[in-house]
Short mmCIF file of N, CA and C in Angstrom, two decimals:
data_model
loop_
_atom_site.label_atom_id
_atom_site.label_comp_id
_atom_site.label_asym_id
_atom_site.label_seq_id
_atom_site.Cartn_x
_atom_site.Cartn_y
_atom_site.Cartn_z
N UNK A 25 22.38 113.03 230.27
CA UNK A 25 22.86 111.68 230.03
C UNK A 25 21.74 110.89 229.38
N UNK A 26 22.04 110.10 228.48
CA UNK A 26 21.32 109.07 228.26
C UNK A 26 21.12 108.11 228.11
N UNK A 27 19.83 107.07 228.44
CA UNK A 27 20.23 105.35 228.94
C UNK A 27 19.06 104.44 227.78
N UNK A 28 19.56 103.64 227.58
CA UNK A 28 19.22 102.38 226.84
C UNK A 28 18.68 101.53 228.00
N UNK A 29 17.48 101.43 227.42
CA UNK A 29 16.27 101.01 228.38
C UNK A 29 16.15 99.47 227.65
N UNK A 30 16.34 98.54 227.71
CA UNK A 30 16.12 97.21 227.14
C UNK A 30 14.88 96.21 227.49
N UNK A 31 13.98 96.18 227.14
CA UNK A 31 12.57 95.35 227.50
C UNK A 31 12.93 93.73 227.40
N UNK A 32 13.18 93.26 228.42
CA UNK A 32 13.12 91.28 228.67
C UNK A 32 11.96 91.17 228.37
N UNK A 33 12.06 89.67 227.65
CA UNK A 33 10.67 89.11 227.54
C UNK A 33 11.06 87.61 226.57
N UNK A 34 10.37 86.59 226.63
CA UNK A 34 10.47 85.51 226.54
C UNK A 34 9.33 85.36 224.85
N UNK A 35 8.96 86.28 224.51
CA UNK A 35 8.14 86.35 223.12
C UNK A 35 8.31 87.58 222.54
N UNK A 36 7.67 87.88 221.35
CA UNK A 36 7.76 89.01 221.02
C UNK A 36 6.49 89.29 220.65
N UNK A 37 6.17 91.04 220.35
CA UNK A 37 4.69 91.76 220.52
C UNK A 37 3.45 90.67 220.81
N UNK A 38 3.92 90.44 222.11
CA UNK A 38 3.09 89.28 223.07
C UNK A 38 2.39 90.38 224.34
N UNK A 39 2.47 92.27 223.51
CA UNK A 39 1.88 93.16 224.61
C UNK A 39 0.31 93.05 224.82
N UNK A 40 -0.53 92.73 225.62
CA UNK A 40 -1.89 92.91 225.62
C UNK A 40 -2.16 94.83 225.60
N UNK A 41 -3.94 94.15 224.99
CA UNK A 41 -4.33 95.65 225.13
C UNK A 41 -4.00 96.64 226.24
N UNK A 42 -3.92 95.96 227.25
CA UNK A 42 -3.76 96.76 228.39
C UNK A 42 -2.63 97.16 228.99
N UNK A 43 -1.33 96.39 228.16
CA UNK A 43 -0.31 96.33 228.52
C UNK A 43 -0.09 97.78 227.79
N UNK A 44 -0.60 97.70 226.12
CA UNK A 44 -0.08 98.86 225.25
C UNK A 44 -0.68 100.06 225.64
N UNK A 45 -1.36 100.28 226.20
CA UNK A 45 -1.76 101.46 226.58
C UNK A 45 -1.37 101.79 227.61
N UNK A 46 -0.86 101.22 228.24
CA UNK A 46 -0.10 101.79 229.87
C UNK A 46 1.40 102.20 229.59
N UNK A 47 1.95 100.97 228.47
CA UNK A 47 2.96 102.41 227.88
C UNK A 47 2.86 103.05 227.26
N UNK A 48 1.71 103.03 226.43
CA UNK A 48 1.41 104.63 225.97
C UNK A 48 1.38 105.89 226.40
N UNK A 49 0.48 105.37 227.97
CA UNK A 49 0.73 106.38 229.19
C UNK A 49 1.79 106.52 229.55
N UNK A 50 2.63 105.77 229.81
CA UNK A 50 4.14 106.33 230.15
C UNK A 50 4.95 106.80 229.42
N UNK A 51 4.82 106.59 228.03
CA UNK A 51 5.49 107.27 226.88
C UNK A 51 5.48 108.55 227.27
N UNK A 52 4.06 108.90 227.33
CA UNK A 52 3.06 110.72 227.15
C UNK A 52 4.18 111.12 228.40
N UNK A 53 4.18 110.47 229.71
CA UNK A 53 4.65 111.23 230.86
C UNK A 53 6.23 110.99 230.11
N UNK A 54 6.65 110.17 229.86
CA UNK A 54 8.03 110.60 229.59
C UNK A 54 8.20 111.90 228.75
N UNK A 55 7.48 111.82 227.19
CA UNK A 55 7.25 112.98 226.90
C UNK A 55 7.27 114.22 227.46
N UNK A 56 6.18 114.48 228.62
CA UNK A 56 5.86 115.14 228.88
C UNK A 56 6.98 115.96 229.98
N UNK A 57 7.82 114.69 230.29
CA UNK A 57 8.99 115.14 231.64
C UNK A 57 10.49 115.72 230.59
N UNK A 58 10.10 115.50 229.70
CA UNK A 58 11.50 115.91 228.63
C UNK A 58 12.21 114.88 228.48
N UNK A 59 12.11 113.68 229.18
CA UNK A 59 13.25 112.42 228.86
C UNK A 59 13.19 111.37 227.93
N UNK A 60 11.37 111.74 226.60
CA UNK A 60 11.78 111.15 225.64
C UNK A 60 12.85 111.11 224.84
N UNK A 61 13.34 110.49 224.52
CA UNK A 61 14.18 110.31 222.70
C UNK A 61 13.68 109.76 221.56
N UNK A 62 13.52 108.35 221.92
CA UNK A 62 12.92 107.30 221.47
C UNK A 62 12.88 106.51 221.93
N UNK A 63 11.59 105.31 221.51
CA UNK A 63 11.18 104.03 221.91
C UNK A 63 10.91 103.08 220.48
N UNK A 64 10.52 101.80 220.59
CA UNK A 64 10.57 100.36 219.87
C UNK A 64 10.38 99.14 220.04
N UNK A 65 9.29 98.22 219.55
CA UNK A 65 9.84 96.90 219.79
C UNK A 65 10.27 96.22 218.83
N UNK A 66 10.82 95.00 218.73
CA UNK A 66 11.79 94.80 218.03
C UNK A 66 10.98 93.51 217.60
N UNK A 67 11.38 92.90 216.24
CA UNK A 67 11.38 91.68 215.36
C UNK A 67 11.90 90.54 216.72
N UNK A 68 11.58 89.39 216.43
CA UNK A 68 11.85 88.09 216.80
C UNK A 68 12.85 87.81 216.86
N UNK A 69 13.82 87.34 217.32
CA UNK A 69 15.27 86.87 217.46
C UNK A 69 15.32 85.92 216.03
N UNK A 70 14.53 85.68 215.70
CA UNK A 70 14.86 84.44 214.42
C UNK A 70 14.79 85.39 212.80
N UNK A 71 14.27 86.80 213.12
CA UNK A 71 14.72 87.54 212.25
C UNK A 71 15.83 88.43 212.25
N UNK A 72 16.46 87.67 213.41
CA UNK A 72 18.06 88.97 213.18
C UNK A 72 18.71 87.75 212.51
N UNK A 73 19.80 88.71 211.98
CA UNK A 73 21.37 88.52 210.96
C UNK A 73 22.18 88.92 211.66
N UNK A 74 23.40 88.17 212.15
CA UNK A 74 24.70 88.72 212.88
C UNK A 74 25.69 88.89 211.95
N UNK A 75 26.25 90.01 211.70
CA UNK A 75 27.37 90.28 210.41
C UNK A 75 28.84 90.17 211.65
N UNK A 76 29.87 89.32 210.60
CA UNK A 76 30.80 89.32 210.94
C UNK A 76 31.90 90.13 210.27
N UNK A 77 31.97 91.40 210.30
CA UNK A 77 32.93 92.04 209.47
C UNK A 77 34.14 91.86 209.20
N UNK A 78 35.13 90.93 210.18
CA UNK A 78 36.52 91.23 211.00
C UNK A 78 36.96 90.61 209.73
N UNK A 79 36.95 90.06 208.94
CA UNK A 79 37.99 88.81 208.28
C UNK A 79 37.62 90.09 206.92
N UNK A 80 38.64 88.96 205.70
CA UNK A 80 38.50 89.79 204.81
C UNK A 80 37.19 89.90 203.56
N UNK A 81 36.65 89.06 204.06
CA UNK A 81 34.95 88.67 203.78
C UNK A 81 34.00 88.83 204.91
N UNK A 82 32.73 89.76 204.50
CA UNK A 82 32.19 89.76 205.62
C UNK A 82 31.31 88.29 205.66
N UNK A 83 30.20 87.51 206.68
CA UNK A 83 30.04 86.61 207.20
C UNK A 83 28.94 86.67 207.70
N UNK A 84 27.80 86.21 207.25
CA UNK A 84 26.81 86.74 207.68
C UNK A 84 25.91 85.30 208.28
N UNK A 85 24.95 85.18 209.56
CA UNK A 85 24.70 84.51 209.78
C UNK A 85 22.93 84.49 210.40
N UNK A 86 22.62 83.91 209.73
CA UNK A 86 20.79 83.85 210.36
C UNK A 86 20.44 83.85 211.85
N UNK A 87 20.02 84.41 212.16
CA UNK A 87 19.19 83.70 213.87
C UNK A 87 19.93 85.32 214.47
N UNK A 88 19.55 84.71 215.61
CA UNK A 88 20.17 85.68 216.98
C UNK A 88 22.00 85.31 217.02
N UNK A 89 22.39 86.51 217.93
CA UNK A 89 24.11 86.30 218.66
C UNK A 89 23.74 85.29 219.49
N UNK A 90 23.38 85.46 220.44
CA UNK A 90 22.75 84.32 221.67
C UNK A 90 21.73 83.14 221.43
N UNK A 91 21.85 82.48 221.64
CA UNK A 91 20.60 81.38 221.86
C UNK A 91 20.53 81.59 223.30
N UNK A 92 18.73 81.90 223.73
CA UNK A 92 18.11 82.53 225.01
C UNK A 92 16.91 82.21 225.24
N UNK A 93 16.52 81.99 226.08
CA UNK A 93 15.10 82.21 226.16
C UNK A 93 14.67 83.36 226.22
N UNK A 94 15.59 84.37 227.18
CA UNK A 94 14.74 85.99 227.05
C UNK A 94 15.65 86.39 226.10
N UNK A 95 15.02 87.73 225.96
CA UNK A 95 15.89 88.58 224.21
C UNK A 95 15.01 89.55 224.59
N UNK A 96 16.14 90.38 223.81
CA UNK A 96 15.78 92.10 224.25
C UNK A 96 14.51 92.34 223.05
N UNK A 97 13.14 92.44 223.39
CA UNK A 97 12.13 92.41 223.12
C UNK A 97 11.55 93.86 222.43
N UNK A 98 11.94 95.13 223.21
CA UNK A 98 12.03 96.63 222.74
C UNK A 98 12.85 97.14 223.38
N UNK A 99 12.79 98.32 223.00
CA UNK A 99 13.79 99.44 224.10
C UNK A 99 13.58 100.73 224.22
N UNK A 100 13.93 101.60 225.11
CA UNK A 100 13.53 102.85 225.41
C UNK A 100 15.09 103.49 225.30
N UNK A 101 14.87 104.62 224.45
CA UNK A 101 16.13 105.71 224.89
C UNK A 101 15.31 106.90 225.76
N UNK A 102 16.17 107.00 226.50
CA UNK A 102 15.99 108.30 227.70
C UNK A 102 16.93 108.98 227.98
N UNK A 103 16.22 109.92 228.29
CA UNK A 103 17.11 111.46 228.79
C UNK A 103 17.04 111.40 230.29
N UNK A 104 17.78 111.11 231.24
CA UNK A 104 18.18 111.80 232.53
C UNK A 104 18.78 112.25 233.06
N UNK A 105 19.06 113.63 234.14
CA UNK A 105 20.23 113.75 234.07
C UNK A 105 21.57 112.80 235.76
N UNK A 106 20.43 111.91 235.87
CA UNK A 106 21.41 110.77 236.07
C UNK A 106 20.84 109.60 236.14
N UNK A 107 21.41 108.51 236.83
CA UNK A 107 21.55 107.15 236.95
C UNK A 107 19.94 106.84 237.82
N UNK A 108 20.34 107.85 238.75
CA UNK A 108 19.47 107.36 240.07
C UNK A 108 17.52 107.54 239.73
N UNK A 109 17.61 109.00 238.40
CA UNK A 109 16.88 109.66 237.93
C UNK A 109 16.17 108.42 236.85
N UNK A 110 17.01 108.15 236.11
CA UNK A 110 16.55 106.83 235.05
C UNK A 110 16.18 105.40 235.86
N UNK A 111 16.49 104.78 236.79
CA UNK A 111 16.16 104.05 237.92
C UNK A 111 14.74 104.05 238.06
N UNK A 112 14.58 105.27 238.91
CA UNK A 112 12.93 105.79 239.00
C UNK A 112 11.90 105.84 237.85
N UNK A 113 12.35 106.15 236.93
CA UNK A 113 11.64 106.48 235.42
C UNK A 113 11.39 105.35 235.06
N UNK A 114 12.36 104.28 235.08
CA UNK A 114 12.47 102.72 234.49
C UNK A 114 11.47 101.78 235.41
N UNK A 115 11.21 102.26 236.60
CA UNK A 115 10.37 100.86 237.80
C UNK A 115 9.56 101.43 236.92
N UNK A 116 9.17 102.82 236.77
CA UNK A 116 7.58 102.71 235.65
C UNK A 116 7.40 102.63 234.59
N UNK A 117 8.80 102.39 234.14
CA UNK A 117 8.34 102.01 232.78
C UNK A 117 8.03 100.34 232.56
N UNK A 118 8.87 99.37 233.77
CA UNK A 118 8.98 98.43 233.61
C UNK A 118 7.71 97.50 234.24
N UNK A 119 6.82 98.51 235.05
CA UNK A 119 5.72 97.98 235.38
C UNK A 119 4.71 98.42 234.41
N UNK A 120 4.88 99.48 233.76
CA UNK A 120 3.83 99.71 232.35
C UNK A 120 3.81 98.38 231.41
N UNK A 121 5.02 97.70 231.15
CA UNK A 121 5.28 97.43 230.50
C UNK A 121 4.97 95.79 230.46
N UNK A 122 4.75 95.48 232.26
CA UNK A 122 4.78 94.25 232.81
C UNK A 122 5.80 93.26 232.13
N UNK A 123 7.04 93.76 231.99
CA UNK A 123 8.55 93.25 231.42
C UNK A 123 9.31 93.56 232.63
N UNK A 124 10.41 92.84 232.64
CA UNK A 124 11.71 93.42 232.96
C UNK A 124 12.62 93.99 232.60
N UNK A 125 13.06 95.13 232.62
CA UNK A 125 13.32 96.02 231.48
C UNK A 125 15.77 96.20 232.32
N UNK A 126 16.06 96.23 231.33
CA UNK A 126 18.23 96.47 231.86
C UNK A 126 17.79 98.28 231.43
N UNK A 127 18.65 98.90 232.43
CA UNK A 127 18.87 100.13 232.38
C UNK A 127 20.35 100.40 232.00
N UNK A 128 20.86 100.89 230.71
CA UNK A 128 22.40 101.28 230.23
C UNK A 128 22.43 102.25 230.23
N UNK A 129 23.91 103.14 230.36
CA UNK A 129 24.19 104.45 229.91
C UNK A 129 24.63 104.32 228.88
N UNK A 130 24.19 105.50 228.19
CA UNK A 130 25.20 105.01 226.28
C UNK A 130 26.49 105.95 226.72
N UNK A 131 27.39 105.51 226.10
CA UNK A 131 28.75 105.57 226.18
C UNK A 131 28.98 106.89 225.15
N UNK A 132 29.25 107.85 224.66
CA UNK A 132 29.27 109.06 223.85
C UNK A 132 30.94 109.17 223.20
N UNK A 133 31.37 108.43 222.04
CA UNK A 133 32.95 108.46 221.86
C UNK A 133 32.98 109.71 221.17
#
């Protein structure tokens, strides 16, 4: 199974030195446990574009979907083979990370 790891945070690449290297270290052990996929942090909320496809023109709009103070800051994809398994993986990733990090399952259509 795999989960969408979402990093809270109230700024963006606001990681200290010490912050980035402790998920570096946890990267390696994820690595190392087989439950990498991928990881990321992400642009500023004031550099996303929300596309509106539905109409018969698409619609495109500057900024974030939400106006927030927190915004999903990076994210982790992981391999576990469950819920309870990604839970455990995530308190360390989320203390590497000194974030608060949402744990998802991706949905597979």
């Amino acid at each position: 199974m795999q989960y969408l790891v979402s990093v809270i945070d109230e700024r963006t690449n606001s990681g200290t030195p010490d912050e980035m290297r402790a998920i570096g270290d946890f990267n390696d052990r994820l690595r190392a446990g087989g439950h990498w996929v991928f990881a990321a942090g992400l642009g500023a909320p004031s550099t996303a574009t929300v596309i509106d496809g539905r109409g018969e023109q698409p619609v495109f709009t500057d900024g974030p979907f939400i106006e927030s103070k927190e915004h999903m800051a990076g994210f982790w994809i992981i391999d576990a083979p469950d819920l309870d398994v990604a839970l455990e993986l995530m308190a360390e990733g989320s203390r590497a990370c000194n974030r608060r990090v949402e744990v998802r399952p991706i949905l597979v259509v």
